[in-house]
Every structure is written in C-alpha cells, then in structure tokens.
Amino acid sequence: MTTLTYHVPGISCMHCVHTIKTELGDLAGVAKVDADLTSKQVTVEFDAPASDDKIKQLLVEINYPAAA
C-alpha cells in the first residue's frame, strides 16, 4: 500500500472535500482518501492499478489540481 499526500490549493469548502473524496475513492486501487479543508491537503492510500500519475490526472479532471 502506498500513501501520498498532495497539496490542493483549490480546496475552499466542504463541498470541495466531498467531491475529492468521492471522485478519488471511485478510482480503482484507491483504499482511502482524506481531504483537509484547513491544510488543503489530500492524502491517498492506494495500490495498483492506481498510481501517482492517475491520481494527479483525476484531480486535474475534476478541477482540483495538485500544486507542483
């Protein structure tokens, strides 16, 4: 199991948190998603077929890109 944390500056409300958790949670291989409004961080636990690239790509698709 891999755990990565992303800084997502676009998180501005609990709706954002809910959307991120729902969308990433539906990605194959993702076991757990935590999104924090205060720190604007998203932590994802995953195994294959999910990957860092796929998670970042999905964040872009749902308009919550991770900061570089």
mmCIF file with all atom_site columns, C-alpha atoms in Angstrom:
data_model
loop_
_atom_site.group_PDB
_atom_site.id
_atom_site.type_symbol
_atom_site.label_atom_id
_atom_site.label_alt_id
_atom_site.label_comp_id
_atom_site.label_asym_id
_atom_site.label_entity_id
_atom_site.label_seq_id
_atom_site.pdbx_PDB_ins_code
_atom_site.Cartn_x
_atom_site.Cartn_y
_atom_site.Cartn_z
_atom_site.occupancy
_atom_site.B_iso_or_equiv
_atom_site.pdbx_formal_charge
_atom_site.auth_seq_id
_atom_site.auth_comp_id
_atom_site.auth_asym_id
_atom_site.auth_atom_id
_atom_site.pdbx_PDB_model_num
ATOM 1  C CA . MET A 1 1  ? 0.000   0.000  0.000   1.00 0.00 ? 1  MET A CA 1
ATOM 2  C CA . THR A 1 2  ? 1.348   3.412  -0.992  1.00 0.00 ? 2  THR A CA 1
ATOM 3  C CA . THR A 1 3  ? 0.358   6.622  0.782   1.00 0.00 ? 3  THR A CA 1
ATOM 4  C CA . LEU A 1 4  ? 0.905   10.015 -0.849  1.00 0.00 ? 4  LEU A CA 1
ATOM 5  C CA . THR A 1 5  ? -0.120  13.499 0.234   1.00 0.00 ? 5  THR A CA 1
ATOM 6  C CA . TYR A 1 6  ? -0.920  16.269 -2.244  1.00 0.00 ? 6  TYR A CA 1
ATOM 7  C CA . HIS A 1 7  ? -1.304  19.999 -1.653  1.00 0.00 ? 7  HIS A CA 1
ATOM 8  C CA . VAL A 1 8  ? -4.513  21.077 -3.407  1.00 0.00 ? 8  VAL A CA 1
ATOM 9  C CA . PRO A 1 9  ? -4.875  24.876 -3.145  1.00 0.00 ? 9  PRO A CA 1
ATOM 10 C CA . GLY A 1 10 ? -8.336  24.810 -4.768  1.00 0.00 ? 10 GLY A CA 1
ATOM 11 C CA . ILE A 1 11 ? -9.994  23.289 -1.678  1.00 0.00 ? 11 ILE A CA 1
ATOM 12 C CA . SER A 1 12 ? -12.195 26.095 -0.349  1.00 0.00 ? 12 SER A CA 1
ATOM 13 C CA . CYS A 1 13 ? -15.238 24.415 1.246   1.00 0.00 ? 13 CYS A CA 1
ATOM 14 C CA . MET A 1 14 ? -16.649 21.132 2.474   1.00 0.00 ? 14 MET A CA 1
ATOM 15 C CA . HIS A 1 15 ? -18.233 20.536 -0.956  1.00 0.00 ? 15 HIS A CA 1
ATOM 16 C CA . CYS A 1 16 ? -14.709 20.514 -2.401  1.00 0.00 ? 16 CYS A CA 1
ATOM 17 C CA . VAL A 1 17 ? -13.639 17.976 0.232   1.00 0.00 ? 17 VAL A CA 1
ATOM 18 C CA . HIS A 1 18 ? -16.650 15.772 -0.511  1.00 0.00 ? 18 HIS A CA 1
ATOM 19 C CA . THR A 1 19 ? -16.087 15.904 -4.285  1.00 0.00 ? 19 THR A CA 1
ATOM 20 C CA . ILE A 1 20 ? -12.405 14.999 -3.978  1.00 0.00 ? 20 ILE A CA 1
ATOM 21 C CA . LYS A 1 21 ? -13.080 12.131 -1.569  1.00 0.00 ? 21 LYS A CA 1
ATOM 22 C CA . THR A 1 22 ? -15.880 10.750 -3.756  1.00 0.00 ? 22 THR A CA 1
ATOM 23 C CA . GLU A 1 23 ? -14.062 11.010 -7.086  1.00 0.00 ? 23 GLU A CA 1
ATOM 24 C CA . LEU A 1 24 ? -10.709 9.667  -5.869  1.00 0.00 ? 24 LEU A CA 1
ATOM 25 C CA . GLY A 1 25 ? -12.464 6.981  -3.837  1.00 0.00 ? 25 GLY A CA 1
ATOM 26 C CA . ASP A 1 26 ? -14.010 5.649  -7.049  1.00 0.00 ? 26 ASP A CA 1
ATOM 27 C CA . LEU A 1 27 ? -10.589 5.240  -8.714  1.00 0.00 ? 27 LEU A CA 1
ATOM 28 C CA . ALA A 1 28 ? -9.631  1.569  -8.988  1.00 0.00 ? 28 ALA A CA 1
ATOM 29 C CA . GLY A 1 29 ? -6.983  0.668  -6.414  1.00 0.00 ? 29 GLY A CA 1
ATOM 30 C CA . VAL A 1 30 ? -7.688  3.551  -4.030  1.00 0.00 ? 30 VAL A CA 1
ATOM 31 C CA . ALA A 1 31 ? -8.310  2.286  -0.492  1.00 0.00 ? 31 ALA A CA 1
ATOM 32 C CA . LYS A 1 32 ? -8.654  5.529  1.484   1.00 0.00 ? 32 LYS A CA 1
ATOM 33 C CA . VAL A 1 33 ? -8.895  9.269  0.820   1.00 0.00 ? 33 VAL A CA 1
ATOM 34 C CA . ASP A 1 34 ? -8.600  12.036 3.410   1.00 0.00 ? 34 ASP A CA 1
ATOM 35 C CA . ALA A 1 35 ? -9.042  15.653 2.383   1.00 0.00 ? 35 ALA A CA 1
ATOM 36 C CA . ASP A 1 36 ? -8.496  18.522 4.824   1.00 0.00 ? 36 ASP A CA 1
ATOM 37 C CA . LEU A 1 37 ? -10.043 21.952 4.280   1.00 0.00 ? 37 LEU A CA 1
ATOM 38 C CA . THR A 1 38 ? -7.695  23.788 6.668   1.00 0.00 ? 38 THR A CA 1
ATOM 39 C CA . SER A 1 39 ? -4.376  22.457 5.367   1.00 0.00 ? 39 SER A CA 1
ATOM 40 C CA . LYS A 1 40 ? -5.653  21.998 1.791   1.00 0.00 ? 40 LYS A CA 1
ATOM 41 C CA . GLN A 1 41 ? -4.049  18.568 1.744   1.00 0.00 ? 41 GLN A CA 1
ATOM 42 C CA . VAL A 1 42 ? -5.319  15.320 0.269   1.00 0.00 ? 42 VAL A CA 1
ATOM 43 C CA . THR A 1 43 ? -3.851  12.024 1.468   1.00 0.00 ? 43 THR A CA 1
ATOM 44 C CA . VAL A 1 44 ? -4.483  8.930  -0.622  1.00 0.00 ? 44 VAL A CA 1
ATOM 45 C CA . GLU A 1 45 ? -3.738  5.287  0.222   1.00 0.00 ? 45 GLU A CA 1
ATOM 46 C CA . PHE A 1 46 ? -3.635  3.098  -2.869  1.00 0.00 ? 46 PHE A CA 1
ATOM 47 C CA . ASP A 1 47 ? -2.351  0.028  -4.662  1.00 0.00 ? 47 ASP A CA 1
ATOM 48 C CA . ALA A 1 48 ? -2.180  -0.764 -8.388  1.00 0.00 ? 48 ALA A CA 1
ATOM 49 C CA . PRO A 1 49 ? -3.862  -0.076 -10.740 1.00 0.00 ? 49 PRO A CA 1
ATOM 50 C CA . ALA A 1 50 ? -3.987  3.397  -9.124  1.00 0.00 ? 50 ALA A CA 1
ATOM 51 C CA . SER A 1 51 ? -0.787  5.439  -9.403  1.00 0.00 ? 51 SER A CA 1
ATOM 52 C CA . ASP A 1 52 ? 0.574   8.875  -8.568  1.00 0.00 ? 52 ASP A CA 1
ATOM 53 C CA . ASP A 1 53 ? 0.067   9.944  -12.194 1.00 0.00 ? 53 ASP A CA 1
ATOM 54 C CA . LYS A 1 54 ? -3.521  8.658  -12.344 1.00 0.00 ? 54 LYS A CA 1
ATOM 55 C CA . ILE A 1 55 ? -4.409  10.412 -9.094  1.00 0.00 ? 55 ILE A CA 1
ATOM 56 C CA . LYS A 1 56 ? -2.895  13.709 -10.266 1.00 0.00 ? 56 LYS A CA 1
ATOM 57 C CA . GLN A 1 57 ? -4.657  13.364 -13.626 1.00 0.00 ? 57 GLN A CA 1
ATOM 58 C CA . LEU A 1 58 ? -8.028  12.780 -11.950 1.00 0.00 ? 58 LEU A CA 1
ATOM 59 C CA . LEU A 1 59 ? -7.503  15.805 -9.688  1.00 0.00 ? 59 LEU A CA 1
ATOM 60 C CA . VAL A 1 60 ? -6.955  17.917 -12.819 1.00 0.00 ? 60 VAL A CA 1
ATOM 61 C CA . GLU A 1 61 ? -10.061 16.430 -14.478 1.00 0.00 ? 61 GLU A CA 1
ATOM 62 C CA . ILE A 1 62 ? -12.252 17.379 -11.507 1.00 0.00 ? 62 ILE A CA 1
ATOM 63 C CA . ASN A 1 63 ? -10.711 20.905 -11.360 1.00 0.00 ? 63 ASN A CA 1
ATOM 64 C CA . TYR A 1 64 ? -8.706  20.410 -8.155  1.00 0.00 ? 64 TYR A CA 1
ATOM 65 C CA . PRO A 1 65 ? -5.141  20.135 -9.490  1.00 0.00 ? 65 PRO A CA 1
ATOM 66 C CA . ALA A 1 66 ? -2.371  19.338 -7.041  1.00 0.00 ? 66 ALA A CA 1
ATOM 67 C CA . ALA A 1 67 ? 0.269   22.041 -6.632  1.00 0.00 ? 67 ALA A CA 1
ATOM 68 C CA . ALA A 1 68 ? 3.642   21.272 -8.153  1.00 0.00 ? 68 ALA A CA 1
#
